[in-house]
Amino acid sequence: MRRRYLRFDIWLCLLLAFGVSLGTAQITNLITPHFYESYVEEHTVADGDIGGRAGSDIPRIRSVDELLGQEKFTIVSHGIEYCNRGAGYHNGAYTYAVTLASGEVVAAVINMENVQYDGDYYTSDHTLPVGTVVYEDLTKDEYFMNQIQYGGELSRTDFYIDMRGEGGKVSQETYTDHYADIVQVITVLVCFPLFHSLGAKLGLFPFFFIPKKMKEQKNEWD
């Protein structure tokens, strides 16, 4: 089998670009905590709003018929059953298969930060955040359906429940790492051609694309 190796000049320029990217990533790590405070404020949901904590005034629904008749509602689930049945990514959000008291199973996006429970985490009743119905044909996303229905079929696939709203904050570490990774990739993509172009102009590396002036000079010498 034939093996192909990257040229030394490519490896060297990639290494230099990666070294610079470590610096820009570090700078990003120092800057992003200031932006994270604003991010937290924007993604903190008030009690009673969609994705917020459900007070006693929010209806506790037990079946699909009940939830379809309410603008806002919540679901009481025993233990952590609501996140153990099945789940998958839909529209970029992690969506769970939640079992209602009636035994019916529906899809729900949940702001885990505002789940309430009294007693033991694994055995007490959990009151999920305030939710609302969002009508959408879930079957159009076949990959998602295969994921969320791994533990059993959904009772309805023409809607899902939004219990996240504008919430769903990620940790500061995850927030910072996300932007640091983006900055690193951009730095490498920008610095690699710059380093290689500089090295080629100094005569250290071969050109990827020979400049027009050099081609003209070569033709004159011929």
Short mmCIF file of N, CA, C and O in Angstrom, two decimals, residues 70-199:
data_model
loop_
_atom_site.label_atom_id
_atom_site.label_comp_id
_atom_site.label_asym_id
_atom_site.label_seq_id
_atom_site.Cartn_x
_atom_site.Cartn_y
_atom_site.Cartn_z
N GLN A 70 -54.20 23.60 27.47
CA GLN A 70 -53.56 24.62 28.32
C GLN A 70 -52.51 25.40 27.52
O GLN A 70 -51.78 24.82 26.71
N GLU A 71 -52.45 26.70 27.77
CA GLU A 71 -51.41 27.50 27.14
C GLU A 71 -50.06 27.26 27.81
O GLU A 71 -49.03 27.15 27.14
N LYS A 72 -50.08 27.17 29.13
CA LYS A 72 -48.88 26.87 29.92
C LYS A 72 -49.23 25.80 30.94
O LYS A 72 -50.33 25.77 31.48
N PHE A 73 -48.26 24.92 31.24
CA PHE A 73 -48.52 23.81 32.16
C PHE A 73 -47.19 23.25 32.63
O PHE A 73 -46.12 23.68 32.19
N THR A 74 -47.27 22.27 33.52
CA THR A 74 -46.07 21.54 33.92
C THR A 74 -46.41 20.06 34.06
O THR A 74 -47.59 19.68 33.97
N ILE A 75 -45.38 19.26 34.22
CA ILE A 75 -45.55 17.81 34.36
C ILE A 75 -44.81 17.38 35.62
O ILE A 75 -43.68 17.82 35.87
N VAL A 76 -45.44 16.52 36.41
CA VAL A 76 -44.79 15.96 37.59
C VAL A 76 -44.37 14.53 37.23
O VAL A 76 -45.21 13.70 36.86
N SER A 77 -43.09 14.27 37.32
CA SER A 77 -42.54 12.97 36.95
C SER A 77 -41.89 12.33 38.16
O SER A 77 -41.20 13.01 38.94
N HIS A 78 -42.10 11.04 38.33
CA HIS A 78 -41.51 10.35 39.48
C HIS A 78 -40.02 10.07 39.24
O HIS A 78 -39.64 9.50 38.21
N GLY A 79 -39.20 10.50 40.18
CA GLY A 79 -37.76 10.28 40.06
C GLY A 79 -37.21 10.95 38.81
O GLY A 79 -37.65 12.03 38.42
N ILE A 80 -36.25 10.29 38.17
CA ILE A 80 -35.64 10.86 36.96
C ILE A 80 -36.06 10.08 35.71
O ILE A 80 -35.33 10.01 34.73
N GLU A 81 -37.27 9.53 35.77
CA GLU A 81 -37.78 8.77 34.63
C GLU A 81 -37.83 9.63 33.37
O GLU A 81 -37.63 9.14 32.25
N TYR A 82 -38.07 10.93 33.55
CA TYR A 82 -38.22 11.83 32.40
C TYR A 82 -36.95 11.97 31.57
O TYR A 82 -37.00 12.45 30.44
N CYS A 83 -35.81 11.59 32.11
CA CYS A 83 -34.57 11.68 31.32
C CYS A 83 -33.89 10.32 31.16
O CYS A 83 -32.71 10.24 30.84
N ASN A 84 -34.65 9.24 31.40
CA ASN A 84 -34.07 7.90 31.29
C ASN A 84 -34.68 7.06 30.16
O ASN A 84 -34.16 6.00 29.83
N ARG A 85 -35.76 7.54 29.56
CA ARG A 85 -36.47 6.70 28.59
C ARG A 85 -35.82 6.74 27.21
O ARG A 85 -35.62 5.74 26.56
N GLY A 86 -35.49 7.92 26.74
CA GLY A 86 -34.89 8.10 25.42
C GLY A 86 -34.73 9.57 25.14
O GLY A 86 -35.45 10.40 25.72
N ALA A 87 -33.80 9.93 24.28
CA ALA A 87 -33.56 11.34 23.98
C ALA A 87 -32.79 11.46 22.68
O ALA A 87 -32.19 10.49 22.19
N GLY A 88 -32.80 12.65 22.11
CA GLY A 88 -32.06 12.90 20.88
C GLY A 88 -32.02 14.38 20.58
O GLY A 88 -32.76 15.17 21.20
N TYR A 89 -31.17 14.78 19.66
CA TYR A 89 -31.06 16.19 19.29
C TYR A 89 -32.06 16.53 18.20
O TYR A 89 -32.13 15.87 17.16
N HIS A 90 -32.83 17.58 18.47
CA HIS A 90 -33.79 18.08 17.48
C HIS A 90 -33.70 19.60 17.44
O HIS A 90 -33.80 20.26 18.48
N ASN A 91 -33.44 20.14 16.24
CA ASN A 91 -33.25 21.59 16.09
C ASN A 91 -32.16 22.11 17.02
O ASN A 91 -32.25 23.21 17.56
N GLY A 92 -31.14 21.30 17.23
CA GLY A 92 -30.01 21.71 18.05
C GLY A 92 -30.24 21.61 19.55
O GLY A 92 -29.37 22.00 20.34
N ALA A 93 -31.39 21.11 19.97
CA ALA A 93 -31.70 21.01 21.40
C ALA A 93 -31.87 19.55 21.81
O ALA A 93 -32.49 18.77 21.08
N TYR A 94 -31.34 19.20 22.97
CA TYR A 94 -31.48 17.84 23.49
C TYR A 94 -32.92 17.65 23.95
O TYR A 94 -33.41 18.37 24.83
N THR A 95 -33.61 16.70 23.36
CA THR A 95 -35.05 16.52 23.59
C THR A 95 -35.31 15.14 24.18
O THR A 95 -34.78 14.14 23.72
N TYR A 96 -36.15 15.12 25.23
CA TYR A 96 -36.38 13.89 26.00
C TYR A 96 -37.76 13.30 25.70
O TYR A 96 -38.71 14.02 25.38
N ALA A 97 -37.87 11.98 25.86
CA ALA A 97 -39.16 11.29 25.81
C ALA A 97 -39.70 11.24 27.23
O ALA A 97 -39.13 10.56 28.09
N VAL A 98 -40.78 11.98 27.49
CA VAL A 98 -41.33 12.11 28.84
C VAL A 98 -42.65 11.35 28.93
O VAL A 98 -43.54 11.52 28.09
N THR A 99 -42.76 10.53 29.96
CA THR A 99 -43.98 9.75 30.17
C THR A 99 -44.95 10.51 31.08
O THR A 99 -44.57 10.93 32.18
N LEU A 100 -46.17 10.71 30.62
CA LEU A 100 -47.20 11.38 31.42
C LEU A 100 -47.84 10.37 32.37
O LEU A 100 -47.66 9.16 32.23
N ALA A 101 -48.61 10.89 33.32
CA ALA A 101 -49.28 10.01 34.29
C ALA A 101 -50.23 9.05 33.59
O ALA A 101 -50.49 7.94 34.08
N SER A 102 -50.75 9.45 32.42
CA SER A 102 -51.67 8.60 31.66
C SER A 102 -50.96 7.44 30.97
O SER A 102 -51.62 6.54 30.45
N GLY A 103 -49.62 7.49 30.96
CA GLY A 103 -48.84 6.48 30.25
C GLY A 103 -48.44 6.91 28.86
O GLY A 103 -47.63 6.24 28.21
N GLU A 104 -48.98 8.03 28.39
CA GLU A 104 -48.63 8.55 27.08
C GLU A 104 -47.22 9.15 27.12
O GLU A 104 -46.78 9.66 28.16
N VAL A 105 -46.52 9.06 26.00
CA VAL A 105 -45.14 9.54 25.93
C VAL A 105 -45.04 10.68 24.92
O VAL A 105 -45.50 10.55 23.78
N VAL A 106 -44.46 11.79 25.35
CA VAL A 106 -44.32 12.95 24.47
C VAL A 106 -42.87 13.44 24.50
O VAL A 106 -42.12 13.16 25.42
N ALA A 107 -42.50 14.20 23.46
CA ALA A 107 -41.15 14.76 23.38
C ALA A 107 -41.12 16.11 24.07
O ALA A 107 -42.06 16.91 23.92
N ALA A 108 -40.06 16.38 24.81
CA ALA A 108 -39.97 17.65 25.53
C ALA A 108 -38.53 18.14 25.63
O ALA A 108 -37.62 17.36 25.90
N VAL A 109 -38.37 19.44 25.39
CA VAL A 109 -37.08 20.11 25.62
C VAL A 109 -37.15 20.70 27.01
O VAL A 109 -38.08 21.46 27.32
N ILE A 110 -36.20 20.37 27.88
CA ILE A 110 -36.31 20.71 29.30
C ILE A 110 -35.13 21.56 29.77
O ILE A 110 -33.98 21.23 29.51
N ASN A 111 -35.45 22.64 30.46
CA ASN A 111 -34.43 23.45 31.13
C ASN A 111 -34.14 22.80 32.48
O ASN A 111 -34.84 23.03 33.46
N MET A 112 -33.14 21.94 32.51
CA MET A 112 -32.85 21.14 33.71
C MET A 112 -32.54 22.00 34.93
O MET A 112 -32.70 21.55 36.07
N GLU A 113 -32.12 23.21 34.71
CA GLU A 113 -31.78 24.11 35.82
C GLU A 113 -33.00 24.41 36.69
O GLU A 113 -32.87 24.66 37.89
N ASN A 114 -34.20 24.36 36.09
CA ASN A 114 -35.42 24.74 36.82
C ASN A 114 -36.34 23.56 37.14
O ASN A 114 -37.53 23.75 37.35
N VAL A 115 -35.79 22.35 37.14
CA VAL A 115 -36.54 21.19 37.62
C VAL A 115 -36.54 21.23 39.16
O VAL A 115 -35.51 21.46 39.78
N GLN A 116 -37.70 21.03 39.77
CA GLN A 116 -37.83 21.08 41.23
C GLN A 116 -38.17 19.70 41.79
O GLN A 116 -38.93 18.95 41.18
N TYR A 117 -37.61 19.40 42.94
CA TYR A 117 -37.94 18.13 43.59
C TYR A 117 -37.74 18.27 45.09
O TYR A 117 -36.92 19.07 45.56
N ASP A 118 -38.50 17.52 45.83
CA ASP A 118 -38.39 17.48 47.30
C ASP A 118 -38.03 16.06 47.70
O ASP A 118 -38.69 15.11 47.29
N GLY A 119 -36.99 15.93 48.50
CA GLY A 119 -36.59 14.60 48.94
C GLY A 119 -35.43 14.07 48.13
O GLY A 119 -34.63 14.83 47.57
N ASP A 120 -35.38 12.75 48.02
CA ASP A 120 -34.27 12.11 47.32
C ASP A 120 -34.37 12.37 45.82
O ASP A 120 -35.45 12.28 45.22
N TYR A 121 -33.24 12.68 45.21
CA TYR A 121 -33.20 13.03 43.78
C TYR A 121 -33.74 11.90 42.90
O TYR A 121 -34.43 12.16 41.91
N TYR A 122 -33.44 10.67 43.25
CA TYR A 122 -33.79 9.53 42.39
C TYR A 122 -35.19 8.97 42.64
O TYR A 122 -35.74 8.28 41.78
N THR A 123 -35.78 9.23 43.80
CA THR A 123 -37.06 8.60 44.11
C THR A 123 -38.22 9.57 44.37
O THR A 123 -39.37 9.15 44.38
N SER A 124 -37.92 10.86 44.55
CA SER A 124 -39.01 11.80 44.83
C SER A 124 -39.63 12.29 43.52
O SER A 124 -39.09 12.09 42.44
N ASP A 125 -40.79 12.95 43.63
CA ASP A 125 -41.44 13.51 42.45
C ASP A 125 -40.71 14.76 41.99
O ASP A 125 -40.33 15.61 42.81
N HIS A 126 -40.51 14.88 40.68
CA HIS A 126 -39.85 16.04 40.09
C HIS A 126 -40.88 16.87 39.33
O HIS A 126 -41.60 16.34 38.47
N THR A 127 -40.94 18.16 39.64
CA THR A 127 -41.82 19.07 38.91
C THR A 127 -41.00 19.74 37.83
O THR A 127 -40.06 20.48 38.11
N LEU A 128 -41.35 19.48 36.59
CA LEU A 128 -40.60 20.00 35.47
C LEU A 128 -40.90 21.50 35.27
O LEU A 128 -41.89 22.01 35.81
N PRO A 129 -40.09 22.20 34.50
CA PRO A 129 -40.32 23.64 34.27
C PRO A 129 -41.64 23.89 33.52
O PRO A 129 -42.25 22.97 32.98
N VAL A 130 -42.04 25.14 33.48
CA VAL A 130 -43.25 25.53 32.76
C VAL A 130 -43.07 25.22 31.27
O VAL A 130 -42.01 25.50 30.69
N GLY A 131 -44.08 24.61 30.66
CA GLY A 131 -43.97 24.23 29.26
C GLY A 131 -45.14 24.72 28.43
O GLY A 131 -46.17 25.16 28.95
N THR A 132 -44.96 24.64 27.12
CA THR A 132 -46.02 24.98 26.18
C THR A 132 -45.88 24.07 24.96
O THR A 132 -44.79 23.55 24.69
N VAL A 133 -46.96 23.88 24.23
CA VAL A 133 -46.96 23.00 23.07
C VAL A 133 -46.42 23.73 21.84
O VAL A 133 -46.80 24.87 21.57
N VAL A 134 -45.50 23.08 21.11
CA VAL A 134 -45.00 23.60 19.83
C VAL A 134 -45.34 22.56 18.77
O VAL A 134 -44.82 21.45 18.79
N TYR A 135 -46.20 22.94 17.84
CA TYR A 135 -46.62 22.00 16.80
C TYR A 135 -45.57 21.90 15.70
O TYR A 135 -45.12 22.90 15.14
N GLU A 136 -45.17 20.67 15.41
CA GLU A 136 -44.16 20.40 14.38
C GLU A 136 -44.20 18.91 14.07
O GLU A 136 -44.39 18.08 14.97
N ASP A 137 -43.99 18.57 12.81
CA ASP A 137 -43.96 17.16 12.40
C ASP A 137 -42.58 16.58 12.72
O ASP A 137 -41.64 16.78 11.97
N LEU A 138 -42.49 15.87 13.82
CA LEU A 138 -41.20 15.34 14.27
C LEU A 138 -40.69 14.22 13.37
O LEU A 138 -39.49 13.96 13.32
N THR A 139 -41.58 13.58 12.65
CA THR A 139 -41.17 12.44 11.82
C THR A 139 -40.29 12.88 10.64
O THR A 139 -39.67 12.03 9.99
N LYS A 140 -40.26 14.17 10.35
CA LYS A 140 -39.41 14.65 9.26
C LYS A 140 -37.93 14.50 9.61
O LYS A 140 -37.09 14.47 8.73
N ASP A 141 -37.64 14.44 10.91
CA ASP A 141 -36.26 14.25 11.37
C ASP A 141 -36.09 12.78 11.74
O ASP A 141 -36.23 12.39 12.89
N GLU A 142 -35.78 11.96 10.75
CA GLU A 142 -35.73 10.51 10.95
C GLU A 142 -34.66 10.10 11.96
O GLU A 142 -34.88 9.21 12.79
N TYR A 143 -33.49 10.75 11.90
CA TYR A 143 -32.41 10.40 12.82
C TYR A 143 -32.83 10.68 14.26
O TYR A 143 -32.59 9.88 15.16
N PHE A 144 -33.48 11.82 14.48
CA PHE A 144 -33.97 12.16 15.82
C PHE A 144 -35.00 11.15 16.29
O PHE A 144 -34.97 10.72 17.46
N MET A 145 -35.90 10.75 15.42
CA MET A 145 -36.93 9.80 15.81
C MET A 145 -36.32 8.47 16.22
O MET A 145 -36.78 7.83 17.18
N ASN A 146 -35.30 8.05 15.51
CA ASN A 146 -34.63 6.79 15.88
C ASN A 146 -33.98 6.90 17.26
O ASN A 146 -33.94 5.92 18.01
N GLN A 147 -33.46 8.08 17.58
CA GLN A 147 -32.83 8.29 18.88
C GLN A 147 -33.85 8.30 20.00
O GLN A 147 -33.74 7.55 20.98
N ILE A 148 -34.86 9.16 19.87
CA ILE A 148 -35.79 9.38 20.99
C ILE A 148 -36.72 8.18 21.19
O ILE A 148 -37.24 7.97 22.29
N GLN A 149 -36.94 7.40 20.14
CA GLN A 149 -37.83 6.25 20.27
C GLN A 149 -37.09 4.95 20.54
O GLN A 149 -37.65 3.87 20.40
N TYR A 150 -35.82 5.08 20.94
CA TYR A 150 -35.02 3.89 21.23
C TYR A 150 -35.65 3.08 22.37
O TYR A 150 -35.63 1.85 22.35
N GLY A 151 -36.24 3.78 23.35
CA GLY A 151 -36.84 3.09 24.49
C GLY A 151 -38.33 2.88 24.36
O GLY A 151 -38.99 2.44 25.31
N GLY A 152 -38.90 3.18 23.20
CA GLY A 152 -40.34 3.03 22.99
C GLY A 152 -40.87 4.18 22.14
O GLY A 152 -40.27 5.25 22.08
N GLU A 153 -42.00 3.98 21.50
CA GLU A 153 -42.54 4.97 20.58
C GLU A 153 -43.21 6.13 21.30
O GLU A 153 -43.76 5.98 22.40
N LEU A 154 -43.16 7.31 20.65
CA LEU A 154 -43.88 8.47 21.15
C LEU A 154 -45.36 8.29 20.86
O LEU A 154 -45.74 7.74 19.84
N SER A 155 -46.21 8.79 21.77
CA SER A 155 -47.65 8.71 21.55
C SER A 155 -48.11 9.71 20.51
O SER A 155 -49.08 9.46 19.78
N ARG A 156 -47.42 10.86 20.44
CA ARG A 156 -47.74 11.88 19.44
C ARG A 156 -46.44 12.39 18.82
O ARG A 156 -45.46 12.62 19.52
N THR A 157 -46.47 12.56 17.51
CA THR A 157 -45.28 13.06 16.81
C THR A 157 -45.57 14.35 16.05
O THR A 157 -44.78 14.78 15.23
N ASP A 158 -46.74 14.96 16.32
CA ASP A 158 -47.10 16.20 15.63
C ASP A 158 -46.80 17.43 16.47
O ASP A 158 -47.12 18.56 16.07
N PHE A 159 -46.18 17.24 17.63
CA PHE A 159 -45.78 18.38 18.46
C PHE A 159 -44.71 17.93 19.45
O PHE A 159 -44.49 16.74 19.66
N TYR A 160 -44.06 18.91 20.05
CA TYR A 160 -43.20 18.64 21.21
C TYR A 160 -43.48 19.71 22.25
O TYR A 160 -44.15 20.73 21.96
N ILE A 161 -43.00 19.51 23.46
CA ILE A 161 -43.22 20.47 24.54
C ILE A 161 -41.95 21.27 24.77
O ILE A 161 -40.88 20.70 24.96
N ASP A 162 -42.09 22.58 24.74
CA ASP A 162 -40.96 23.46 25.02
C ASP A 162 -40.98 23.81 26.50
O ASP A 162 -41.83 24.56 26.97
N MET A 163 -40.04 23.23 27.26
CA MET A 163 -39.88 23.54 28.68
C MET A 163 -38.53 24.19 28.92
O MET A 163 -37.98 24.12 30.02
N ARG A 164 -38.00 24.79 27.89
CA ARG A 164 -36.70 25.47 28.00
C ARG A 164 -36.83 26.97 27.80
O ARG A 164 -36.22 27.76 28.50
N GLY A 165 -37.64 27.38 26.82
CA GLY A 165 -37.79 28.80 26.54
C GLY A 165 -36.45 29.42 26.16
O GLY A 165 -35.72 28.88 25.33
N GLU A 166 -36.11 30.53 26.80
CA GLU A 166 -34.83 31.20 26.56
C GLU A 166 -33.75 30.71 27.52
O GLU A 166 -32.66 31.28 27.59
N GLY A 167 -34.06 29.67 28.29
CA GLY A 167 -33.10 29.17 29.28
C GLY A 167 -32.15 28.14 28.70
O GLY A 167 -31.92 28.08 27.50
N GLY A 168 -31.62 27.31 29.56
CA GLY A 168 -30.69 26.27 29.11
C GLY A 168 -29.26 26.75 29.06
O GLY A 168 -28.59 26.65 28.03
N LYS A 169 -28.79 27.30 30.17
CA LYS A 169 -27.40 27.81 30.21
C LYS A 169 -26.40 26.66 30.22
O LYS A 169 -26.65 25.61 30.81
N VAL A 170 -25.27 26.88 29.59
CA VAL A 170 -24.15 25.95 29.70
C VAL A 170 -23.20 26.48 30.76
O VAL A 170 -23.25 27.65 31.14
N SER A 171 -22.30 25.63 31.26
CA SER A 171 -21.35 26.05 32.28
C SER A 171 -20.35 27.05 31.70
O SER A 171 -20.17 27.14 30.48
N GLN A 172 -19.70 27.80 32.58
CA GLN A 172 -18.71 28.78 32.12
C GLN A 172 -17.56 28.09 31.39
O GLN A 172 -17.05 28.60 30.39
N GLU A 173 -17.17 26.91 31.87
CA GLU A 173 -16.08 26.17 31.23
C GLU A 173 -16.46 25.77 29.80
O GLU A 173 -15.67 25.93 28.87
N THR A 174 -17.68 25.26 29.64
CA THR A 174 -18.15 24.87 28.31
C THR A 174 -18.27 26.07 27.39
O THR A 174 -17.89 26.02 26.22
N TYR A 175 -18.79 27.16 27.93
CA TYR A 175 -18.95 28.41 27.16
C TYR A 175 -17.60 28.92 26.68
O TYR A 175 -17.42 29.26 25.51
N THR A 176 -16.62 28.93 27.60
CA THR A 176 -15.28 29.43 27.27
C THR A 176 -14.57 28.50 26.27
O THR A 176 -13.98 28.97 25.30
N ASP A 177 -14.65 27.20 26.52
CA ASP A 177 -13.98 26.23 25.63
C ASP A 177 -14.53 26.30 24.22
O ASP A 177 -13.79 26.15 23.24
N HIS A 178 -15.84 26.54 24.10
CA HIS A 178 -16.46 26.62 22.77
C HIS A 178 -15.84 27.74 21.93
O HIS A 178 -15.44 27.53 20.79
N TYR A 179 -15.73 28.91 22.54
CA TYR A 179 -15.18 30.04 21.80
C TYR A 179 -13.67 29.92 21.62
O TYR A 179 -13.12 30.36 20.60
N ALA A 180 -12.99 29.33 22.58
CA ALA A 180 -11.55 29.13 22.46
C ALA A 180 -11.25 28.19 21.30
O ALA A 180 -10.29 28.41 20.54
N ASP A 181 -12.06 27.15 21.14
CA ASP A 181 -11.87 26.21 20.03
C ASP A 181 -12.08 26.90 18.68
O ASP A 181 -11.32 26.67 17.73
N ILE A 182 -13.11 27.74 18.62
CA ILE A 182 -13.38 28.46 17.37
C ILE A 182 -12.21 29.39 17.02
O ILE A 182 -11.76 29.44 15.87
N VAL A 183 -11.72 30.10 18.03
CA VAL A 183 -10.60 31.03 17.81
C VAL A 183 -9.35 30.27 17.37
O VAL A 183 -8.62 30.72 16.48
N GLN A 184 -9.11 29.11 17.96
CA GLN A 184 -7.94 28.30 17.57
C GLN A 184 -8.02 27.87 16.11
O GLN A 184 -7.04 27.98 15.37
N VAL A 185 -9.17 27.40 15.69
CA VAL A 185 -9.34 26.95 14.30
C VAL A 185 -9.12 28.11 13.34
O VAL A 185 -8.41 27.99 12.33
N ILE A 186 -9.73 29.26 13.64
CA ILE A 186 -9.59 30.43 12.77
C ILE A 186 -8.13 30.88 12.70
O ILE A 186 -7.61 31.21 11.63
N THR A 187 -7.45 30.84 13.86
CA THR A 187 -6.04 31.26 13.90
C THR A 187 -5.18 30.37 13.01
O THR A 187 -4.33 30.86 12.27
N VAL A 188 -5.40 29.05 13.10
CA VAL A 188 -4.62 28.12 12.27
C VAL A 188 -4.90 28.37 10.79
O VAL A 188 -3.98 28.40 9.96
N LEU A 189 -6.17 28.55 10.45
CA LEU A 189 -6.55 28.76 9.05
C LEU A 189 -5.96 30.05 8.49
O LEU A 189 -5.64 30.13 7.29
N VAL A 190 -5.81 31.06 9.34
CA VAL A 190 -5.25 32.34 8.89
C VAL A 190 -3.72 32.31 8.88
O VAL A 190 -3.08 32.76 7.92
N CYS A 191 -3.13 31.76 9.94
CA CYS A 191 -1.67 31.81 10.09
C CYS A 191 -0.93 30.83 9.17
O CYS A 191 0.18 31.13 8.72
N PHE A 192 -1.52 29.67 8.93
CA PHE A 192 -0.83 28.68 8.09
C PHE A 192 -0.44 29.24 6.72
O PHE A 192 0.73 29.18 6.33
N PRO A 193 -1.40 29.80 5.95
CA PRO A 193 -1.00 30.34 4.64
C PRO A 193 -0.06 31.53 4.74
O PRO A 193 0.80 31.71 3.87
N LEU A 194 -0.19 32.32 5.82
CA LEU A 194 0.69 33.47 6.00
C LEU A 194 2.13 33.02 6.23
O LEU A 194 3.07 33.55 5.61
N PHE A 195 2.31 32.03 7.10
CA PHE A 195 3.66 31.52 7.38
C PHE A 195 4.26 30.88 6.14
O PHE A 195 5.44 31.05 5.83
N HIS A 196 3.45 30.10 5.42
CA HIS A 196 3.98 29.42 4.24
C HIS A 196 4.33 30.42 3.14
O HIS A 196 5.35 30.28 2.45
N SER A 197 3.48 31.44 2.98
CA SER A 197 3.75 32.46 1.97
C SER A 197 5.03 33.21 2.29
O SER A 197 5.86 33.48 1.40
N LEU A 198 5.23 33.54 3.58
CA LEU A 198 6.45 34.24 4.00
C LEU A 198 7.67 33.37 3.74
O LEU A 198 8.70 33.85 3.22
N GLY A 199 7.58 32.08 4.11
CA GLY A 199 8.70 31.17 3.89
C GLY A 199 9.03 31.00 2.43
O GLY A 199 10.20 30.92 2.04
#
